[in-house]
Amino acid sequence: MDRFRCLMKIKKTFLWPAAVLLFLALPLVIDSNYLISVLIVIGLYTIIVQGLGILMGYAGQVSFGHGGFFGLGGYAVAIMTTRYGWHPVLALLAAIILPGLIAAIIGRPTLKLRELYLAMGTMGFGILIHTMFNEAGELTGGPSGIAGIPYLTIGGLTFDNDIKFFYLIWAVVLLVLFGINNLIRSRVGRALRAISESEHAAETAGIDTGKLKLKAFIFSALLAGLAGGLYAFYVTFVSPAPFGFNTSVQFVLMAVVGGLGTFLGPLLGAALVVLLGELLRWAIPLVIPGAGGEYEIIFFGLILVVLMIYRPEGLGAFGKISKSPMEKTPAASDVGLPESG
Amino acid sequence: MLLEVQGLTKHFGGVAAVRDVGFKVIEGTIFALIGPNGAGKTTVFNLITGMLQPDGGSINFLGKRIDGLKPYQIAAAGITRTFQNLQLFSGMTVLENVMTGAHLKGKTGFVKSILRRPGINAEDKQIIEQSMALLGEVGLDSSADLPAAALPFGRQRLLEIARALASGPRLVLLDEPAAGLNSTETKTLARFLKKLRENGLTMVLVEHDMETVMEVADRILVLNFGRGIAEGTPAEVQADPEVIRAYLGEDEQIA
Ligand SMILES: Nc1ncnc2c1ncn2[C@@H]1O[C@H](COP(=O)(O)OP(=O)(O)OP(=O)(O)O)[C@@H](O)[C@H]1O
Ligand SMILES: [Mg+2]
């Protein structure tokens, strides 16, 4: 038994760095711009879903507006660099801060009301901002968007090809993963986990649950904005299409499919949904000639249903930080507080 | 006077769960709240801790009105509680439960937590030390790393008490801490409560186990149908005819 544990431990300590190194070597062996661009997109979505996962998995709130925050980040970079000539780094900062500010404005009143108000508020925001991207022609370029976004340059390093972007994006993914891992193990992380287990008990421990949920929401919006900003520098072009309500729903799907409150869930969820999307885009026209994007949504819905039946905890549940298999004792279910409002 | 409740009233729909209830709790004592099922005891706790808003009356703690405050503000003012239906953080370890109970003692915020600046480790280390000491007092230190849900029921009750003590409160509200405990565990619990009182802690105790109540309580308030029907020392309350009637009435219904 002890030897087994020891082996497991060795495996654990070497497995992660090995996996990361192997992954980082991918662009050197893959000779396909298409595959690398898919990996970049997975990385961008992972950043967003990591934040969304904190909001959904711990604060118990859902946002259907993260496509909007993603877009806000993208447009902030596009507008600031092309219209106002801001330095890319400054524009990227704006892409992070602006969604954060807006999240604070939407979140403050809706989070006080608990339950589904944030879901509704964010949905409204997402639709509104998407309409604005389309309609505010002078500022946003309307349906045709804004082209000619310069490359991101950080201290003399210009990110002007896919391989450089691959490393930039995945470095950010790792940083965010690292930061969230810190967060979950800290005082604030314990408070977040407490909210997800019993809001009543969390409040009695002195945790201002409303404020903490707001912070989690702002944090998730900042990350979506960051991903949007990086996306704009990568594609050097933004238009309203990728930032609509569908995108918001896909982010939620990624978070759920990957597994809420799990370490690797966001990555697995983003990867699965992006890869499946690519596969469907290729496969559907072969099976149903002339079919468009509407069939993708049906397939995603089916996948979600199947997954929730066979693996309701999500793909990443094996690496769950806060839960352990032993919790499934009968006493664990006996924690409801039916008599108090 | 540590806690002063006056004219407390709460309706659910047409039903008055708590009607014009008043009592005072002196610092360093154990005040018991007893009464038949549905008498309104838990509702009084929910009102004091801000989980429910009263329809009338006032609650003063350390001379300040606390009714209308949010539960986390009341916790910060120095009142914590345990729950009749356990509300442990069941996916967390025993130690983490107590550490979370000590939330108010820490200062580390969101950004600092993400960056894991050096100061955090020092703060966490201190909170771990204090939490382990507290677990030692309730005899749970050897289970510190188990998931809370893996503990037997009686020990989960003790863990909830430890968690409620972790922030260093002035007043702790205990909702049926002996429910589900065997007689040995109940005796240990009574001894522990008395020890806490010796250390200066004030407690309000809701409990159906009369032996424990009579043994540990300094004063008792009896509730029936949301109304206070008698208050006094254990001996006075036991001799009160209306109390006897309330309890006999309940027995007849059960039989
Ligand atoms: N949130 C609520 N909504 C509606 N009715 C409630 C609520 N909480 C309590 N009640 C009702 O108020 C009355 C008092 O309930 P309470 O839980 O305070 O009794 P109790 O004295 O704690 O009883 P027990 O000894 O069974 O725990 C009961 O009739 C109960 O059904
Ligand atoms: Mg009760």
XYZ file of C-alpha atoms and ligand atoms in Angstrom:
628
model
C 0.000 0.000 0.000
C 2.716 2.421 1.006
C 4.766 1.503 -1.992
C 1.790 2.042 -4.190
C 1.226 5.467 -2.682
C 4.864 6.302 -3.157
C 4.683 5.324 -6.807
C 1.542 7.350 -7.230
C 3.269 10.326 -5.728
C 6.252 10.033 -8.026
C 3.880 9.645 -10.921
C 2.014 12.742 -9.818
C 5.085 14.931 -9.403
C 6.491 14.019 -12.800
C 3.309 13.548 -14.725
C 2.276 17.183 -14.748
C 5.534 18.804 -15.814
C 5.955 16.068 -18.425
C 2.469 16.631 -19.811
C 2.988 20.380 -19.920
C 6.372 20.078 -21.644
C 4.993 17.629 -24.162
C 2.144 19.972 -24.917
C 4.432 22.956 -25.303
C 6.531 21.006 -27.799
C 3.472 20.470 -30.017
C 3.990 23.424 -32.394
C 7.493 22.151 -33.124
C 6.123 18.852 -34.405
C 2.745 19.847 -35.782
C 3.228 21.276 -39.210
C -0.290 22.561 -39.643
C -1.411 26.093 -39.167
C -4.951 24.829 -38.896
C -4.221 22.583 -35.912
C -2.227 25.269 -34.171
C -5.008 27.782 -34.661
C -7.466 25.286 -33.153
C -5.191 24.912 -30.136
C -4.997 28.686 -29.799
C -8.777 28.952 -29.811
C -9.004 26.204 -27.191
C -6.545 28.164 -25.073
C -8.527 31.397 -25.409
C -11.765 29.695 -24.442
C -10.067 27.926 -21.547
C -9.146 31.314 -20.090
C -12.781 32.392 -20.223
C -14.191 29.139 -18.915
C -11.772 29.170 -16.002
C -13.302 32.395 -14.783
C -16.815 31.281 -15.574
C -16.094 28.063 -13.672
C -15.334 30.037 -10.517
C -18.593 31.925 -10.897
C -20.694 28.847 -11.644
C -18.886 26.215 -9.608
C -18.392 28.165 -6.416
C -20.511 31.296 -6.370
C -23.442 29.251 -7.706
C -24.335 31.871 -10.314
C -24.517 31.568 -14.060
C -23.743 34.164 -16.712
C -25.206 34.100 -20.200
C -23.313 37.227 -21.129
C -19.709 36.118 -21.274
C -19.762 36.189 -25.054
C -20.431 39.898 -24.553
C -17.492 40.390 -22.182
C -15.323 38.463 -24.632
C -16.470 40.821 -27.376
C -16.014 43.879 -25.208
C -12.368 42.905 -24.759
C -11.975 42.357 -28.476
C -13.597 45.658 -29.428
C -11.670 47.555 -26.759
C -8.435 46.451 -28.376
C -9.740 47.087 -31.897
C -11.049 50.566 -31.146
C -8.207 51.730 -28.951
C -5.462 50.604 -31.331
C -7.015 51.516 -34.689
C -9.034 54.618 -33.792
C -6.981 56.126 -30.996
C -3.542 54.720 -31.704
C -3.028 53.312 -28.237
C -0.061 51.102 -27.565
C -1.172 47.431 -27.764
C -0.316 46.778 -24.133
C -2.437 49.708 -22.998
C -5.269 48.566 -25.240
C -5.038 45.083 -23.734
C -5.308 46.631 -20.275
C -8.444 48.429 -21.387
C -9.775 45.114 -22.689
C -9.432 43.689 -19.186
C -10.646 46.668 -17.164
C -13.701 47.652 -19.206
C -15.521 44.288 -18.821
C -14.615 44.330 -15.139
C -16.254 47.740 -14.688
C -19.362 46.696 -16.549
C -19.571 43.478 -14.535
C -19.455 45.545 -11.346
C -22.343 47.667 -12.621
C -24.512 44.719 -13.701
C -23.553 42.510 -10.788
C -24.190 44.844 -7.887
C -27.982 45.029 -8.151
C -28.620 41.585 -9.634
C -26.489 39.595 -7.193
C -28.349 41.108 -4.278
C -31.494 39.461 -5.585
C -29.977 35.966 -5.673
C -31.183 33.124 -7.832
C -31.529 33.710 -11.558
C -31.341 37.481 -11.677
C -27.701 37.480 -12.692
C -28.456 34.966 -15.427
C -31.166 37.251 -16.784
C -29.165 40.432 -16.343
C -26.142 39.020 -18.138
C -28.298 37.633 -20.931
C -29.756 41.083 -21.446
C -26.314 42.640 -21.386
C -24.991 40.084 -23.892
C -27.782 40.773 -26.352
C -27.507 44.525 -25.867
C -23.768 44.655 -26.415
C -24.015 42.380 -29.441
C -26.629 44.700 -30.932
C -24.346 47.613 -30.220
C -21.436 45.958 -32.044
C -23.773 45.630 -35.018
C -25.443 49.010 -34.891
C -22.939 51.548 -33.572
C -21.463 51.903 -37.034
C -19.090 54.793 -36.441
C -17.484 53.285 -33.395
C -17.665 49.565 -34.083
C -17.762 49.377 -37.836
C -21.174 47.734 -37.840
C -21.602 44.184 -39.179
C -18.338 44.345 -41.118
C -16.351 45.104 -37.994
C -12.899 46.608 -37.577
C -9.856 45.415 -39.462
C -6.201 46.358 -39.319
C -5.548 45.717 -35.640
C -1.790 45.810 -35.119
C 0.122 42.884 -33.642
C 0.663 42.772 -29.942
C 4.140 43.918 -28.955
C 5.396 43.513 -25.429
C 8.789 45.015 -24.763
C 10.249 44.512 -28.238
C 8.663 41.084 -28.717
C 6.078 41.121 -31.500
C 3.529 38.333 -31.662
C 3.200 38.109 -35.404
C 2.715 34.422 -36.116
C 0.643 31.486 -34.890
C 3.467 29.746 -33.066
C 4.262 32.834 -31.003
C 0.573 33.235 -30.237
C 0.328 29.604 -29.267
C 2.990 30.150 -26.607
C 1.559 33.465 -25.456
C -1.974 32.136 -25.046
C -0.950 28.949 -23.320
C 1.403 30.811 -21.011
C -1.614 32.877 -19.996
C -3.692 29.691 -19.557
C -1.038 28.260 -17.251
C -0.779 31.502 -15.282
C -4.536 31.623 -14.810
C -4.584 27.952 -13.831
C -1.852 28.645 -11.307
C -3.632 31.723 -9.941
C -6.941 29.906 -9.569
C -5.226 27.026 -7.873
C -3.784 29.513 -5.370
C -7.152 31.159 -4.957
C -9.045 27.954 -4.218
C -6.567 26.914 -1.551
C -6.598 30.279 0.202
C -8.898 32.006 2.669
C -10.988 33.420 -0.168
C -11.089 30.020 -1.842
C -12.368 28.423 1.326
C -15.027 31.098 1.487
C -16.029 30.410 -2.134
C -16.218 26.686 -1.471
C -18.227 27.407 1.668
C -20.785 29.315 -0.414
C -21.129 26.383 -2.768
C -21.737 24.014 0.154
C -23.991 26.032 2.446
C -24.688 29.695 1.980
C -26.319 29.910 5.410
C -23.298 28.473 7.145
C -20.970 30.663 5.090
C -22.826 33.801 6.181
C -22.737 32.716 9.818
C -18.993 32.353 9.493
C -18.904 36.056 8.649
C -18.528 35.675 4.889
C -20.197 38.475 2.936
C -21.521 36.102 0.303
C -23.067 38.812 -1.878
C -19.804 40.714 -2.124
C -17.774 37.600 -2.766
C -20.122 36.532 -5.557
C -19.749 39.983 -7.076
C -15.975 39.646 -6.954
C -16.153 36.225 -8.579
C -18.343 37.704 -11.314
C -15.986 40.621 -11.904
C -13.033 38.239 -11.972
C -14.750 36.095 -14.591
C -15.525 39.165 -16.701
C -11.900 40.346 -16.499
C -10.703 37.007 -17.813
C -13.252 37.016 -20.642
C -12.072 40.527 -21.550
C -8.437 39.438 -21.488
C -9.245 36.538 -23.814
C -11.178 38.910 -26.085
C -8.244 41.315 -26.250
C -5.798 38.529 -27.074
C -8.222 37.218 -29.694
C -8.341 40.610 -31.406
C -4.544 40.776 -31.582
C -4.436 37.227 -32.927
C -7.036 37.606 -35.684
C -6.236 41.350 -36.199
C -9.916 41.784 -37.012
C -13.154 41.892 -35.032
C -16.786 41.663 -36.096
C -19.971 41.056 -34.084
C -20.484 37.457 -35.217
C -18.265 35.562 -32.746
C -19.555 37.440 -29.691
C -23.266 36.661 -29.726
C -25.616 34.799 -27.438
C -24.618 31.455 -28.976
C -21.064 32.036 -27.842
C -22.239 32.778 -24.304
C -24.201 29.527 -24.250
C -21.184 27.630 -25.558
C -19.046 28.975 -22.712
C -21.601 27.770 -20.202
C -21.678 24.427 -21.997
C -17.890 24.161 -21.783
C -17.936 24.919 -18.067
C -20.602 22.310 -17.351
C -19.224 19.627 -19.650
C -15.744 20.067 -18.218
C -16.998 19.833 -14.665
C -17.729 22.658 -12.260
C -15.355 23.115 -9.372
C -12.684 20.959 -10.986
C -9.127 21.886 -11.747
C -8.898 20.723 -15.350
C -12.585 20.998 -16.168
C -12.360 24.318 -18.052
C -9.557 23.020 -20.258
C -11.305 19.720 -20.985
C -14.643 21.405 -21.602
C -13.177 24.000 -23.964
C -11.189 21.364 -25.828
C -14.133 18.998 -26.222
C -16.570 21.631 -27.411
C -14.099 23.261 -29.827
C -12.927 19.937 -31.277
C -16.475 18.655 -31.608
C -17.490 21.904 -33.265
C -14.691 21.494 -35.805
C -15.607 17.857 -36.361
C -19.279 18.658 -36.853
C -18.488 21.465 -39.240
C -16.643 18.979 -41.356
C -18.953 15.994 -40.904
C -22.447 17.467 -41.067
C -22.306 18.669 -44.705
C -21.177 15.162 -45.677
C -24.211 13.571 -44.036
C -26.781 16.298 -44.614
C -25.835 18.266 -47.732
C -26.569 21.938 -47.521
C -26.898 21.944 -43.736
C -25.690 24.963 -41.791
C -24.727 25.871 -38.257
C -28.149 25.146 -36.830
C -27.378 21.415 -36.694
C -24.333 22.012 -34.522
C -26.519 23.370 -31.756
C -28.706 20.254 -31.880
C -25.682 18.010 -31.578
C -24.272 20.047 -28.705
C -27.605 19.740 -26.955
C -27.565 15.972 -27.439
C -24.019 15.700 -26.138
C -24.910 17.729 -23.100
C -27.867 15.487 -22.316
C -25.844 12.282 -22.720
C -23.005 13.650 -20.636
C -25.242 14.840 -17.842
C -26.797 11.373 -17.676
C -23.565 9.387 -17.632
C -21.162 11.835 -16.053
C -23.086 14.585 -14.271
C -19.990 15.825 -12.457
C -18.299 16.663 -15.753
C -15.187 15.391 -17.478
C -12.733 16.861 -15.003
C -14.340 15.411 -11.906
C -11.384 13.149 -11.148
C -9.256 16.158 -10.303
C -11.811 17.778 -8.066
C -10.227 20.067 -5.536
C -12.895 20.367 -2.935
C -14.679 17.050 -3.099
C -13.615 13.567 -2.262
C -15.293 10.221 -2.829
C -15.875 9.783 0.902
C -18.365 12.593 1.047
C -21.085 10.362 -0.289
C -22.078 9.169 3.160
C -25.759 9.509 4.022
C -25.073 12.343 6.447
C -23.906 14.558 3.625
C -27.381 14.780 2.202
C -28.829 15.786 5.525
C -27.723 19.378 5.469
C -30.775 21.177 4.161
C -32.352 23.928 6.188
C -35.969 23.710 5.176
C -37.392 25.737 8.014
C -35.544 28.948 7.426
C -36.106 31.283 4.531
C -26.499 42.751 29.356
C -25.044 40.890 26.387
C -28.242 40.131 24.488
C -31.608 41.753 24.916
C -34.614 40.591 22.900
C -37.861 42.558 23.151
C -41.285 41.945 21.674
C -39.897 39.716 18.943
C -42.576 38.696 16.435
C -42.501 36.723 13.209
C -45.386 35.536 11.040
C -45.290 32.966 8.257
C -48.357 33.631 6.185
C -51.124 33.786 8.735
C -49.264 31.767 11.358
C -47.377 33.541 14.123
C -44.266 31.411 14.606
C -42.915 33.829 17.222
C -45.178 36.178 19.186
C -43.957 38.965 21.433
C -40.992 37.041 22.782
C -38.571 38.820 25.092
C -35.573 37.723 27.141
C -32.191 38.896 28.375
C -28.947 36.979 28.399
C -26.256 37.897 30.911
C -22.651 37.591 29.803
C -20.970 34.353 30.833
C -24.168 32.356 31.281
C -26.014 29.635 29.442
C -29.564 30.604 28.568
C -31.826 27.785 27.427
C -34.782 28.061 25.087
C -37.104 25.073 25.335
C -40.552 24.112 24.149
C -42.443 21.515 22.136
C -41.808 20.913 18.429
C -42.796 23.884 16.334
C -42.753 26.235 19.329
C -40.588 28.728 17.429
C -37.151 28.113 18.920
C -35.255 27.787 15.655
C -37.161 30.772 14.303
C -35.862 32.857 17.219
C -32.318 31.803 16.266
C -32.944 32.660 12.626
C -34.183 36.087 13.706
C -31.232 36.784 15.997
C -28.714 35.771 13.321
C -30.412 37.832 10.624
C -31.425 34.892 8.459
C -34.998 36.043 8.885
C -36.198 39.592 9.396
C -38.566 40.118 12.334
C -42.038 41.591 11.785
C -41.775 43.359 15.096
C -39.627 43.844 18.170
C -35.968 44.560 18.660
C -32.744 42.688 19.251
C -29.895 44.412 21.064
C -26.427 42.953 21.290
C -23.796 44.697 23.399
C -26.100 47.675 23.571
C -26.502 48.008 19.786
C -29.493 47.089 17.688
C -28.673 44.230 15.383
C -32.065 43.434 13.893
C -31.975 44.443 10.253
C -28.299 43.617 9.856
C -27.152 40.935 7.425
C -26.124 37.533 8.827
C -22.434 38.128 8.056
C -22.578 41.475 9.865
C -24.105 39.820 12.902
C -21.350 37.212 12.804
C -18.820 40.025 12.686
C -20.541 41.636 15.677
C -19.772 38.462 17.638
C -22.695 36.036 17.306
C -22.273 32.635 15.670
C -24.480 29.560 15.678
C -24.887 25.885 14.927
C -27.765 24.375 12.978
C -30.420 21.886 13.952
C -29.975 20.218 10.558
C -26.213 20.183 10.251
C -24.810 22.677 7.788
C -21.241 21.495 7.548
C -19.102 22.192 4.514
C -19.230 18.499 3.826
C -16.792 18.395 0.927
C -14.117 20.182 2.913
C -11.870 18.548 5.459
C -12.561 18.779 9.173
C -9.707 21.251 9.525
C -10.874 23.382 6.589
C -14.323 23.616 8.155
C -12.868 25.175 11.268
C -10.512 27.362 9.231
C -13.501 28.678 7.313
C -15.193 29.357 10.632
C -12.189 31.560 11.378
C -12.814 33.614 8.219
C -13.237 36.806 10.237
C -9.792 36.405 11.766
C -8.053 36.562 8.397
C -7.516 39.499 6.080
C -6.251 38.015 2.827
C -8.322 39.288 -0.081
C -9.121 38.092 -3.589
C -6.113 39.488 -5.444
C -3.645 38.571 -2.740
C -5.020 35.042 -2.707
C -4.476 34.643 -6.439
C -0.918 35.946 -6.257
C -0.250 33.962 -3.077
C 1.976 36.645 -1.622
C 4.248 35.477 1.207
C 2.132 37.025 3.966
C -0.658 34.581 3.209
C 1.290 31.561 4.290
C 1.993 33.153 7.652
C -1.676 34.017 8.136
C -2.837 30.554 7.119
C -0.269 28.949 9.377
C -1.565 30.852 12.358
C -5.177 29.987 11.544
C -4.249 26.321 11.111
C -2.576 26.360 14.517
C -5.595 27.924 16.218
C -7.990 25.618 14.402
C -6.030 22.534 15.391
C -6.070 23.660 19.013
C -9.833 24.038 18.822
C -10.188 20.601 17.227
C -8.082 19.235 20.065
C -10.580 20.627 22.552
C -13.448 18.710 20.983
C -11.313 15.624 20.404
C -11.284 15.860 16.624
C -7.639 16.730 16.026
C -6.828 13.222 14.840
C -9.549 13.501 12.172
C -8.376 16.885 10.916
C -7.699 15.762 7.361
C -10.811 13.653 6.886
C -13.654 15.021 4.819
C -16.225 16.420 7.241
C -18.917 14.145 5.831
C -16.871 11.079 6.739
C -17.275 11.781 10.463
C -19.925 9.925 12.454
C -22.978 12.050 13.173
C -22.135 12.868 16.785
C -18.728 14.125 15.781
C -20.202 16.236 13.016
C -22.199 18.035 15.719
C -18.990 18.660 17.655
C -17.318 19.907 14.501
C -20.095 22.415 13.952
C -19.589 23.716 17.459
C -15.844 23.990 16.861
C -16.507 25.881 13.631
C -18.873 28.243 15.447
C -16.170 28.943 18.037
C -13.402 29.526 15.515
C -14.014 33.224 14.975
C -13.834 33.903 18.703
C -17.497 34.950 19.176
C -18.992 36.547 22.295
C -22.259 34.636 21.959
C -22.950 31.234 20.427
C -26.431 29.954 19.605
C -26.621 26.154 19.758
C -29.638 24.560 18.062
C -30.175 21.093 19.542
C -26.497 20.167 19.865
C -27.354 16.893 21.637
C -29.814 15.644 19.016
C -28.589 12.340 17.633
C -25.868 11.942 20.250
C -25.673 8.848 22.477
C -25.659 9.279 26.244
C -21.863 9.265 26.586
C -21.523 11.849 23.862
C -24.267 13.943 25.471
C -22.439 13.930 28.798
C -19.191 14.949 27.119
C -21.058 17.729 25.366
C -22.554 19.016 28.640
C -19.118 19.044 30.212
C -17.719 20.915 27.228
C -20.448 23.557 27.352
C -19.794 24.140 31.033
C -16.093 24.486 30.320
C -16.804 27.059 27.636
C -18.915 28.998 30.125
C -16.077 28.901 32.640
C -13.899 30.484 29.957
C -16.383 33.328 29.754
C -18.379 32.353 26.673
C -22.104 33.112 26.608
C -24.468 30.619 25.007
C -28.108 30.303 24.101
C -29.094 26.664 23.991
C -32.080 25.105 22.267
C -32.363 21.522 23.392
C -34.951 18.796 23.820
C -32.812 16.697 26.147
C -34.128 17.966 29.509
C -31.403 16.343 31.559
C -28.765 18.332 29.704
C -30.800 21.535 29.879
C -31.399 21.256 33.622
C -27.758 20.466 34.192
C -26.140 23.282 32.224
C -28.649 26.129 31.954
C -28.537 29.153 34.240
C -31.912 30.390 33.068
C -34.627 28.898 30.905
C -37.334 30.407 28.718
C -40.187 28.106 27.725
C -41.888 28.740 24.398
C -45.220 27.309 23.348
C -46.919 28.160 20.053
C -44.472 31.002 19.562
C -45.175 32.613 22.930
C -43.018 32.721 26.050
C -44.994 30.977 28.777
C -42.472 30.865 31.614
C -39.003 32.024 32.469
C -36.754 31.303 35.402
C -34.124 29.032 36.863
C -34.310 25.323 36.015
C -36.020 24.610 39.351
C -38.607 27.373 38.881
C -39.452 26.318 35.371
C -39.811 22.665 36.286
C -42.369 23.571 38.944
C -44.415 25.881 36.710
C -47.926 24.484 36.142
C -48.297 25.999 32.680
C -45.040 24.422 31.559
C -46.147 21.053 32.837
C -49.409 21.453 30.971
C -47.645 22.408 27.720
C -45.405 19.386 27.884
C -48.176 16.995 28.994
C -50.324 18.250 26.145
C -47.559 17.414 23.758
C -47.171 13.934 25.273
C -50.853 13.222 24.820
C -50.627 14.128 21.164
C -47.685 11.832 20.722
C -49.382 8.916 22.529
N -39.285 29.533 6.747
C -40.484 29.171 7.228
N -41.581 29.284 6.448
C -42.799 28.943 6.920
N -43.027 28.464 8.143
C -41.982 28.311 8.973
C -40.651 28.651 8.546
N -39.805 28.399 9.577
C -40.580 27.923 10.581
N -41.879 27.876 10.232
C -42.993 27.451 11.099
O -42.882 28.175 12.288
C -43.167 27.355 13.393
C -42.006 27.339 14.349
O -40.961 26.592 13.770
P -39.525 26.421 14.444
O -38.678 25.679 13.488
O -39.040 27.718 14.917
O -39.869 25.488 15.684
P -38.883 24.815 16.730
O -39.303 25.271 18.065
O -37.477 25.032 16.361
O -39.274 23.287 16.556
P -38.370 21.976 16.669
O -38.241 21.665 18.105
O -39.165 20.938 15.951
O -37.088 22.269 16.005
C -43.520 25.988 12.840
O -44.911 25.902 12.736
C -42.894 25.989 11.488
O -43.585 25.160 10.605
Mg -35.955 23.857 15.742
